[in-house]
Structure formats: structure tokens, C-alpha cells
CSV table of C-alpha atoms in Angstrom, one decimal:
chain,number,residue,atom,x,y,z
A,1,MET,CA,31.3,-50.1,-30.8
A,2,ASN,CA,30.1,-52.9,-32.9
A,3,ASN,CA,26.6,-54.0,-32.9
A,4,LYS,CA,27.5,-57.3,-31.9
A,5,LEU,CA,29.3,-56.3,-28.9
A,6,MET,CA,26.5,-53.9,-28.0
A,7,PHE,CA,24.1,-56.9,-28.4
A,8,THR,CA,26.3,-58.8,-26.2
A,9,SER,CA,26.5,-56.0,-23.5
A,10,ALA,CA,22.9,-55.7,-23.6
A,11,ALA,CA,22.1,-59.1,-23.2
A,12,ALA,CA,24.5,-59.2,-20.2
A,13,HIS,CA,22.6,-56.3,-18.7
A,14,ARG,CA,19.4,-58.1,-19.0
A,15,ALA,CA,20.8,-61.2,-17.6
A,16,GLY,CA,21.5,-59.5,-14.6
A,17,PHE,CA,25.4,-59.5,-14.7
A,18,CYS,CA,27.2,-56.6,-12.7
A,19,PRO,CA,28.7,-53.8,-14.6
A,20,TYR,CA,32.4,-55.0,-13.4
A,21,PHE,CA,31.7,-58.3,-15.1
A,22,ILE,CA,30.7,-56.7,-18.4
A,23,LYS,CA,33.6,-54.7,-18.3
A,24,SER,CA,36.2,-57.5,-17.6
A,25,PHE,CA,34.5,-59.6,-20.4
A,26,VAL,CA,34.7,-56.4,-22.9
A,27,CYS,CA,38.7,-56.3,-21.9
A,28,LEU,CA,39.1,-59.8,-22.3
A,29,PHE,CA,37.6,-59.8,-25.9
A,30,PHE,CA,39.8,-56.9,-26.9
A,31,LYS,CA,42.8,-58.9,-25.7
A,32,ILE,CA,41.9,-61.9,-27.3
A,33,ASN,CA,41.3,-59.7,-30.8
A,34,MET,CA,44.9,-58.3,-30.3
A,35,GLU,CA,46.5,-61.8,-29.6
A,36,ALA,CA,44.8,-62.8,-32.9
A,37,ILE,CA,47.2,-60.4,-34.9
A,38,PHE,CA,50.1,-62.3,-36.1
A,39,HIS,CA,53.5,-60.2,-34.9
A,40,GLU,CA,57.0,-61.8,-35.2
A,41,ARG,CA,59.3,-60.1,-32.9
A,42,GLN,CA,62.9,-59.3,-34.0
A,43,GLU,CA,65.6,-62.1,-34.2
A,44,GLY,CA,69.1,-61.0,-35.2
A,45,SER,CA,68.9,-59.0,-38.2
A,46,LEU,CA,65.9,-60.9,-39.9
A,47,CYS,CA,63.7,-57.7,-40.1
A,48,ALA,CA,62.8,-58.5,-43.8
A,49,GLN,CA,61.5,-61.8,-43.0
A,50,HIS,CA,59.6,-60.5,-40.0
A,51,CYS,CA,58.2,-57.6,-42.2
A,52,LEU,CA,57.0,-60.0,-44.8
A,53,ASN,CA,55.3,-62.4,-42.5
A,54,ASN,CA,53.5,-59.7,-40.5
A,55,LEU,CA,52.3,-58.3,-43.7
A,56,LEU,CA,50.9,-61.5,-44.7
A,57,GLN,CA,50.0,-62.5,-41.2
A,58,GLY,CA,51.6,-65.8,-41.2
A,59,GLU,CA,54.8,-67.8,-41.5
A,60,TYR,CA,55.1,-67.5,-45.1
A,61,PHE,CA,58.8,-66.9,-45.7
A,62,SER,CA,62.0,-68.2,-43.9
A,63,PRO,CA,65.4,-67.2,-44.1
A,64,VAL,CA,66.3,-70.1,-46.5
A,65,GLU,CA,63.6,-69.1,-48.7
A,66,LEU,CA,64.7,-65.5,-48.9
A,67,SER,CA,68.2,-66.4,-49.4
A,68,SER,CA,67.2,-68.5,-52.4
A,69,ILE,CA,65.5,-65.5,-53.9
A,70,ALA,CA,68.7,-63.3,-53.2
A,71,GLN,CA,71.0,-65.9,-54.8
A,72,GLN,CA,68.7,-66.0,-57.9
A,73,LEU,CA,68.9,-62.1,-58.1
A,74,ASP,CA,72.8,-62.3,-57.7
A,75,GLU,CA,72.8,-64.8,-60.7
A,76,GLU,CA,70.7,-62.6,-62.9
A,77,GLU,CA,72.9,-59.7,-62.1
A,78,ARG,CA,76.0,-61.8,-63.1
A,79,ILE,CA,74.7,-62.8,-66.3
A,80,ARG,CA,73.8,-59.1,-67.3
A,81,MET,CA,77.3,-58.1,-66.3
A,82,ALA,CA,79.1,-61.0,-68.2
A,83,GLU,CA,77.2,-59.7,-71.5
A,84,GLY,CA,79.9,-56.8,-71.4
A,85,GLY,CA,82.6,-59.4,-71.5
A,86,VAL,CA,83.8,-61.8,-68.7
A,87,SER,CA,87.3,-60.6,-69.5
A,88,SER,CA,86.3,-57.0,-68.7
A,89,GLU,CA,87.4,-55.0,-65.6
A,90,GLU,CA,83.7,-54.2,-64.6
A,91,TYR,CA,83.1,-58.0,-64.7
A,92,ARG,CA,85.9,-58.9,-62.4
A,93,THR,CA,85.1,-56.2,-60.1
A,94,PHE,CA,81.5,-57.3,-59.9
A,95,LEU,CA,82.7,-61.0,-58.9
A,96,GLN,CA,85.1,-59.8,-56.2
A,97,GLN,CA,82.3,-57.7,-54.6
A,98,PRO,CA,79.9,-59.0,-51.8
A,99,SER,CA,76.2,-59.7,-52.7
A,100,GLY,CA,74.1,-56.7,-52.6
A,101,ASN,CA,70.9,-58.6,-52.0
A,102,MET,CA,71.8,-60.1,-48.7
A,103,ASP,CA,74.6,-60.5,-46.2
A,104,ASP,CA,75.5,-63.0,-43.3
A,105,SER,CA,73.8,-60.9,-40.6
A,106,GLY,CA,70.2,-61.8,-42.3
A,107,TYR,CA,69.7,-58.6,-44.2
A,108,PHE,CA,67.7,-58.8,-47.3
A,109,SER,CA,67.3,-56.1,-50.2
A,110,ILE,CA,64.2,-54.3,-51.3
A,111,GLN,CA,64.6,-56.4,-54.4
A,112,VAL,CA,64.4,-59.5,-52.5
A,113,ILE,CA,61.3,-58.2,-50.7
A,114,SER,CA,59.6,-57.2,-54.0
A,115,ASN,CA,60.4,-60.5,-55.8
A,116,ALA,CA,58.8,-62.4,-52.6
A,117,LEU,CA,55.7,-60.6,-52.8
A,118,LYS,CA,55.4,-61.2,-56.6
A,119,VAL,CA,54.5,-64.6,-55.6
A,120,TRP,CA,51.3,-63.3,-54.2
A,121,GLY,CA,50.4,-60.7,-56.7
A,122,LEU,CA,51.7,-57.9,-54.7
A,123,GLU,CA,53.4,-54.9,-55.9
A,124,LEU,CA,55.6,-52.2,-54.3
A,125,ILE,CA,55.2,-48.5,-55.2
A,126,LEU,CA,57.4,-45.7,-53.4
A,127,PHE,CA,55.0,-43.6,-51.3
A,128,ASN,CA,56.7,-40.3,-52.0
A,129,SER,CA,57.4,-40.7,-55.7
A,130,PRO,CA,55.9,-38.1,-58.0
A,131,GLU,CA,53.9,-40.6,-60.0
A,132,TYR,CA,52.1,-41.7,-56.7
A,133,GLN,CA,51.7,-38.4,-55.3
A,134,ARG,CA,49.9,-37.4,-58.3
A,135,LEU,CA,47.1,-39.8,-57.7
A,136,GLY,CA,46.5,-37.9,-54.6
A,137,ILE,CA,45.3,-41.1,-52.8
A,138,ASP,CA,44.5,-40.9,-49.0
A,139,PRO,CA,46.6,-43.0,-47.0
A,140,ILE,CA,43.5,-44.2,-45.2
A,141,ASN,CA,42.2,-45.9,-48.3
A,142,GLU,CA,45.3,-48.1,-48.9
A,143,ARG,CA,45.7,-51.5,-47.2
A,144,SER,CA,49.4,-51.6,-46.1
A,145,PHE,CA,52.8,-50.1,-46.1
A,146,ILE,CA,56.3,-51.3,-45.9
A,147,CYS,CA,59.0,-48.9,-44.3
A,148,ASN,CA,62.8,-49.0,-44.5
A,149,TYR,CA,65.5,-47.2,-42.7
A,150,LYS,CA,69.3,-48.3,-42.4
A,151,GLU,CA,68.5,-51.8,-43.3
A,152,HIS,CA,65.4,-52.1,-41.1
A,153,TRP,CA,61.9,-53.2,-42.4
A,154,PHE,CA,58.7,-53.1,-40.8
A,155,THR,CA,55.0,-53.3,-41.8
A,156,VAL,CA,52.1,-50.9,-41.3
A,157,ARG,CA,49.0,-52.7,-42.1
A,158,LYS,CA,45.1,-52.4,-41.9
A,159,LEU,CA,43.4,-55.1,-40.2
A,160,GLY,CA,39.7,-54.9,-40.2
A,161,LYS,CA,39.0,-51.1,-39.8
A,162,GLN,CA,41.8,-50.0,-37.8
A,163,TRP,CA,45.5,-49.5,-38.6
A,164,PHE,CA,48.5,-51.2,-37.0
A,165,ASN,CA,52.1,-50.8,-36.5
A,166,LEU,CA,53.6,-54.2,-36.9
A,167,ASN,CA,57.3,-53.4,-36.2
A,168,SER,CA,59.1,-56.4,-35.0
A,169,LEU,CA,61.1,-54.2,-32.6
A,170,LEU,CA,58.0,-53.8,-30.6
A,171,MET,CA,56.6,-56.2,-28.1
A,172,GLY,CA,53.5,-56.4,-29.9
A,173,PRO,CA,51.2,-54.5,-32.4
A,174,GLU,CA,50.5,-50.8,-31.8
A,175,LEU,CA,47.2,-49.4,-32.7
A,176,ILE,CA,47.2,-46.3,-34.9
A,177,SER,CA,44.1,-44.2,-35.3
A,178,ASP,CA,43.1,-42.9,-38.8
A,179,THR,CA,43.8,-39.3,-37.8
A,180,TYR,CA,47.4,-40.3,-36.6
A,181,LEU,CA,48.1,-42.4,-39.7
A,182,ALA,CA,49.1,-39.5,-42.0
A,183,LEU,CA,51.1,-37.9,-39.4
A,184,PHE,CA,52.8,-41.1,-38.5
A,185,LEU,CA,53.8,-41.6,-42.1
A,186,ALA,CA,54.9,-38.0,-42.4
A,187,GLN,CA,57.0,-38.2,-39.4
A,188,LEU,CA,58.7,-41.2,-40.8
A,189,GLN,CA,59.7,-39.3,-43.8
A,190,GLN,CA,61.2,-36.7,-42.0
A,191,GLU,CA,63.4,-39.2,-40.1
A,192,GLY,CA,64.8,-40.6,-43.4
A,193,TYR,CA,62.5,-43.6,-43.9
A,194,SER,CA,61.6,-45.0,-47.2
A,195,ILE,CA,57.9,-45.9,-47.5
A,196,PHE,CA,56.3,-48.1,-50.0
A,197,VAL,CA,52.8,-48.9,-50.8
A,198,VAL,CA,51.7,-52.5,-51.2
A,199,LYS,CA,49.3,-52.8,-54.2
A,200,GLY,CA,47.2,-56.0,-54.5
A,201,ASP,CA,44.9,-58.2,-52.6
A,202,LEU,CA,46.4,-59.6,-49.4
A,203,PRO,CA,45.7,-63.3,-48.3
A,204,ASP,CA,42.8,-63.6,-46.0
A,205,CYS,CA,43.7,-63.9,-42.2
A,206,GLU,CA,41.9,-64.4,-38.9
A,207,ALA,CA,42.8,-61.1,-37.5
A,208,ASP,CA,41.3,-59.4,-40.3
A,209,GLN,CA,38.0,-61.0,-40.1
A,210,LEU,CA,37.7,-60.8,-36.2
A,211,LEU,CA,38.6,-57.0,-36.5
A,212,GLN,CA,35.9,-56.4,-39.2
A,213,MET,CA,33.3,-57.2,-36.6
A,214,ILE,CA,35.0,-55.2,-33.5
A,215,GLN,CA,37.5,-52.6,-33.0
A,216,VAL,CA,39.9,-53.0,-30.4
A,217,GLN,CA,41.1,-50.5,-27.8
A,218,GLN,CA,44.7,-50.2,-26.6
A,219,MET,CA,45.5,-48.7,-23.2
A,220,GLN,CA,49.3,-48.8,-23.3
A,221,ARG,CA,51.7,-48.5,-26.3
A,222,PRO,CA,53.6,-51.6,-26.5
A,223,LYS,CA,57.2,-51.1,-25.4
A,224,LEU,CA,60.5,-51.8,-27.4
A,225,ILE,CA,62.3,-55.0,-27.1
A,226,GLY,CA,65.3,-53.2,-25.7
A,227,GLU,CA,63.4,-51.0,-23.4
A,228,GLU,CA,61.5,-54.1,-21.9
A,229,THR,CA,64.9,-55.8,-21.3
A,230,ALA,CA,66.4,-52.6,-19.8
A,231,GLN,CA,63.5,-52.1,-17.7
A,232,SER,CA,63.7,-55.9,-16.5
A,233,ARG,CA,67.2,-55.6,-15.7
A,234,ASP,CA,66.9,-52.4,-13.7
A,235,GLU,CA,64.2,-54.3,-11.9
A,236,ARG,CA,66.4,-57.1,-11.0
A,237,VAL,CA,69.4,-54.8,-10.1
A,238,GLN,CA,67.2,-52.7,-7.7
A,239,LYS,CA,65.8,-55.9,-6.2
A,240,THR,CA,69.2,-57.3,-5.6
A,241,ASP,CA,70.2,-54.0,-4.0
A,242,LEU,CA,67.3,-54.0,-1.7
A,243,GLU,CA,67.9,-57.7,-0.8
A,244,GLN,CA,71.6,-56.5,0.1
A,245,ALA,CA,70.4,-53.9,2.2
A,246,LEU,CA,67.7,-56.2,3.7
A,247,ASP,CA,70.4,-58.7,4.7
A,248,VAL,CA,72.6,-56.1,6.4
A,249,ASN,CA,69.8,-54.8,8.5
A,250,HIS,CA,68.2,-58.2,9.2
A,251,PRO,CA,70.6,-61.0,9.5
A,252,PHE,CA,69.1,-64.5,9.1
A,253,ASP,CA,69.5,-65.3,12.7
A,254,GLY,CA,66.6,-63.1,13.6
A,255,THR,CA,68.7,-60.7,15.6
A,256,GLY,CA,68.4,-57.8,13.3
A,257,MET,CA,66.3,-54.7,14.4
A,258,LEU,CA,64.7,-51.8,12.3
A,259,ASP,CA,66.5,-48.9,12.4
A,260,GLU,CA,64.0,-47.0,14.3
A,261,ASP,CA,63.4,-49.6,16.9
A,262,GLU,CA,67.3,-49.7,17.3
A,263,GLU,CA,67.0,-46.0,18.0
A,264,ASN,CA,64.1,-46.2,20.5
A,265,PHE,CA,66.2,-49.2,22.2
A,266,GLN,CA,69.4,-47.1,22.7
A,267,ARG,CA,67.5,-44.1,23.8
A,268,ALA,CA,65.6,-46.2,26.3
A,269,LEU,CA,69.1,-47.6,27.6
A,270,ALA,CA,70.4,-44.0,27.8
A,271,LEU,CA,67.4,-42.9,29.8
A,272,SER,CA,67.7,-45.8,32.3
A,273,LYS,CA,71.1,-45.0,32.8
A,274,GLN,CA,70.9,-41.5,33.5
A,275,GLU,CA,68.0,-42.5,36.0
A,276,ILE,CA,70.6,-44.9,37.7
A,277,ASP,CA,73.2,-42.3,37.8
A,278,MET,CA,70.8,-39.9,39.4
A,279,GLU,CA,69.7,-42.5,41.9
A,280,ASP,CA,73.4,-43.0,42.6
A,281,GLU,CA,74.2,-39.4,43.0
A,282,GLU,CA,71.1,-38.7,45.3
A,283,ALA,CA,72.2,-41.8,47.5
A,284,ASP,CA,75.7,-40.6,47.8
A,285,LEU,CA,74.4,-37.1,48.8
A,286,ARG,CA,72.0,-38.6,51.5
A,287,ARG,CA,75.0,-40.4,53.1
A,288,ALA,CA,77.3,-37.2,52.8
A,289,ILE,CA,74.5,-35.3,54.6
A,290,GLN,CA,74.1,-38.0,57.2
A,291,LEU,CA,77.9,-38.3,57.9
A,292,SER,CA,78.0,-34.3,58.0
A,293,MET,CA,75.2,-34.3,60.7
A,294,GLN,CA,76.7,-37.0,62.8
A,295,GLY,CA,80.3,-35.3,62.6
A,296,GLY,CA,78.4,-32.0,63.5
A,297,HIS,CA,77.1,-33.6,66.9
A,298,GLN,CA,80.4,-35.0,67.7
A,299,SER,CA,82.3,-31.7,66.9
A,300,GLU,CA,80.2,-30.0,69.7
A,301,PHE,CA,82.2,-32.1,72.3
A,302,SER,CA,85.5,-31.6,70.4
A,303,ASP,CA,85.0,-27.6,70.4
A,304,SER,CA,84.4,-27.3,74.0
A,305,ALA,CA,87.5,-29.5,74.7
A,306,SER,CA,89.7,-27.6,72.2
A,307,GLN,CA,89.1,-24.2,73.2
A,308,ASN,CA,91.9,-23.7,75.5
A,309,ILE,CA,94.1,-25.9,73.4
A,310,PRO,CA,96.7,-23.9,71.2
A,311,HIS,CA,97.1,-24.9,67.5
A,312,SER,CA,100.0,-27.0,66.8
A,313,SER,CA,101.5,-28.7,64.0
A,314,GLY,CA,98.6,-31.1,63.9
A,315,THR,CA,96.2,-28.5,62.7
A,316,SER,CA,98.2,-27.9,59.6
A,317,GLN,CA,98.5,-31.6,59.2
A,318,PHE,CA,94.5,-31.8,59.5
A,319,GLU,CA,94.4,-29.0,56.8
A,320,SER,CA,96.5,-30.8,54.4
A,321,LEU,CA,94.6,-34.2,54.8
A,322,SER,CA,92.5,-35.0,51.7
A,323,SER,CA,88.7,-35.5,51.9
A,324,GLU,CA,89.0,-39.2,51.3
A,325,GLU,CA,91.5,-39.6,54.2
A,326,LEU,CA,89.1,-37.7,56.4
A,327,ARG,CA,86.2,-39.6,55.5
A,328,ARG,CA,88.2,-42.9,56.0
A,329,ARG,CA,89.2,-41.8,59.6
A,330,ARG,CA,85.7,-40.5,60.3
A,331,GLN,CA,84.3,-43.8,59.4
A,332,THR,CA,87.0,-45.6,61.6
A,333,TYR,CA,85.9,-43.2,64.6
A,334,PHE,CA,82.5,-44.1,64.1
A,335,GLU,CA,83.0,-47.9,64.0
A,336,LYS,CA,84.8,-47.6,67.4
A,337,GLN,CA,82.0,-45.8,68.8
A,338,GLN,CA,79.4,-48.2,67.9
A,339,GLN,CA,81.5,-51.1,69.3
A,340,GLN,CA,81.9,-49.2,72.5
A,341,SER,CA,78.1,-48.5,72.9
A,342,GLN,CA,77.4,-52.2,72.0
A,343,GLN,CA,79.7,-53.3,74.9
A,344,GLY,CA,78.1,-50.8,77.4
A,345,GLN,CA,81.2,-48.4,77.6
A,346,THR,CA,80.4,-44.8,77.1
A,347,PRO,CA,83.3,-42.8,76.5
A,348,ASP,CA,84.2,-39.8,78.3
A,349,ILE,CA,85.1,-37.0,75.8
A,350,HIS,CA,86.1,-34.5,78.4
A,351,ASP,CA,88.5,-36.9,80.2
A,352,LYS,CA,90.4,-37.4,76.9
A,353,PRO,CA,90.7,-34.2,75.1
A,354,ALA,CA,91.6,-34.3,71.5
A,355,THR,CA,95.2,-32.9,71.7
A,356,SER,CA,96.9,-35.1,68.9
A,357,SER,CA,96.7,-34.8,65.4
A,358,ASN,CA,94.8,-38.0,65.2
A,359,ALA,CA,91.9,-36.6,67.1
A,360,LEU,CA,91.7,-33.4,65.2
A,361,GLY,CA,91.6,-35.6,62.1
A,362,THR,CA,88.4,-37.1,63.3
A,363,ASP,CA,86.7,-33.5,63.1
A,364,PRO,CA,84.5,-32.7,60.3
A,365,GLU,CA,86.0,-29.9,58.0
């Protein structure tokens, strides 16, 4: 850690600030330094413009200026081709071909980038060329690299004492350690990248001055622009699906219930219904027992009256009667008995023997 930051932390301790405040202050200081790094994000196919501006740490080039350089290179190539004769087949073929230095999408060739850097006294050397490899220079001792693969350009530059991947496809600068730099460049070469070493003095920038005093720490690697967009889209889709599910289970009228509460409610209703049914069955059973007991007392008199009476066709009719009909006739008989008792008339069972089928029907089964 830089001496200046150590002095600041020690002063904060002596001043009585809590460790949480000091940690927050340090994180904020790192964030400010990271934000001081100039980083253009990808727009269309203007990666060459982003590569140059990220290298120089400022808005030094625009698509118009790079297009002017490309047109100048096209004109120089046309003049060289015309030296062989304007009526030659090669010259007519050259005129019919599109420009090799730029296209409508915003792509610019390595010649355009090289000529743009010459304005600042900078030169590009192929990193894996035999001439450069013979020099045996450690990549850490360089200042910056320009990488290209399939018409995409990006910069790897040293700011202060640390290396950063300033790829415009990233959401922000990516910190690269010194030990990982050589592996990172080797991996790019294996993937087919062309790497160029930038030779010369780069213009001064604020980020380089700040990072000379303190080294930053990066807790999380920045995401790719497409990765960030896809994640945001997935989060929106998941949020929409969740809202729809909540709308189904919770209508806006406030009558919705959670699944668990609804199950408990239905279970309580079922138990209540079972208790009511059981109470009804018990009441019916008690009434049936009471009726049977009452019928049993009445049968004692009827049995004594019917011992000497032979079984007639009424007996078969009694046996064929349904239980519902028996209960109905028994209820009618009991009502008549109750009315007679209220009027003070006591019926004489022995004077009126039950010889008809109706009388037999009043006996219990």
C-alpha cells in the first residue's frame, strides 16, 4: 500500500475513527481512482476509435478523423497503382474494389491506427515478430499493447504501476496483475490475436498520475456488455413471471390467500363438516334408541293380546312394510297416544286387541 494511504489510515486511527469508517474510506478512494481511468464502451463497430482513445486516455479521435486518414491512405494506394498504367487491368480492378482501410460499419485497418498514432510520435511493433522476440524484453517493462482479432481492436495499458485491460466490450477497466500479464498475452496469441507493442511516450493523463501514488484493488471482474444486458433481461423476465404468479394467487381485490393458508382453511372446513356429520349421526342414533325403547314398552301389551291370535295375512303385510313406513306409523300412533293422555282418556289395550294389519304394523320390528 502506498505511503500516502498508510499515513492517511494511521491519521484516521489516531483521530479515533472506527475501522469500518476507515475501510469505507479506502474503498471509496479505490473507486474514485478506478473512475479516473478513461474507458470508452463499444458503440457499433467503432472499436478502433475506442482502442485509440483508451490508449491515449481521452477523446482524441472521432470517426470523422479516422475516416479522413483512411481516405488519405486509399488515395496513396491509388496513386501507386496508377504508376503501372491507368489503363491496366490491375488498376481497373483496384478501382472496383471497396476500401481496405475502412468500411461502412466503422471498421478501420491497422494502417489507419498506425498513421493515427504517428501524430503523437508513437510506433507499432508486432509483438510476436522475430525482431522483437530477439530483444528479449519482458512485457512488464512495456507501457501498452494493442490487440486485434477478427476486426476487433482493444488496448492493454499500464497506468501508474498497474496493468489494465481497456477492452471496449467490458463494462469497465479490468485490473491485470504483473504475474498474470505474460499469461494473458500468451492466451491471446493462442486464440489467434495479433498483438502490437506501442513504442514511444504516451501523453500524460490524470489516471496515470493518481495511480502513481496508490494502487487500486478490484474485487470483481467487470462483465461484458452483452453479458450485462442478458442478465438484466433475464432478471426482468423473472420479475415479470413472478409478478404474474403473484397476480394469480393474490388478486388486487384483496381476497387472495396463500396456498398454505388456503389448505389450512379447507382442512378446517372438512373437520368441521365431519364433526357436524358425527353430531347428526349421534342425534339420529339417540332418537332411534329412544323410539325403540318406547316401542318395546308398547310391545309388551301387544304381545299379551296377540298370543292366542293366529297369524293372518296382516303378518305378511307387516313383514313386507319398509322401515320408513314403520317409523311413520309408529310416529302416528305415538301422537294419538299423546293426544289421548292430554284429554284424560286412558286407552285399554286389552279391550281392543290388535287383530288388524294396521295394529300389527304399529309394533316394533
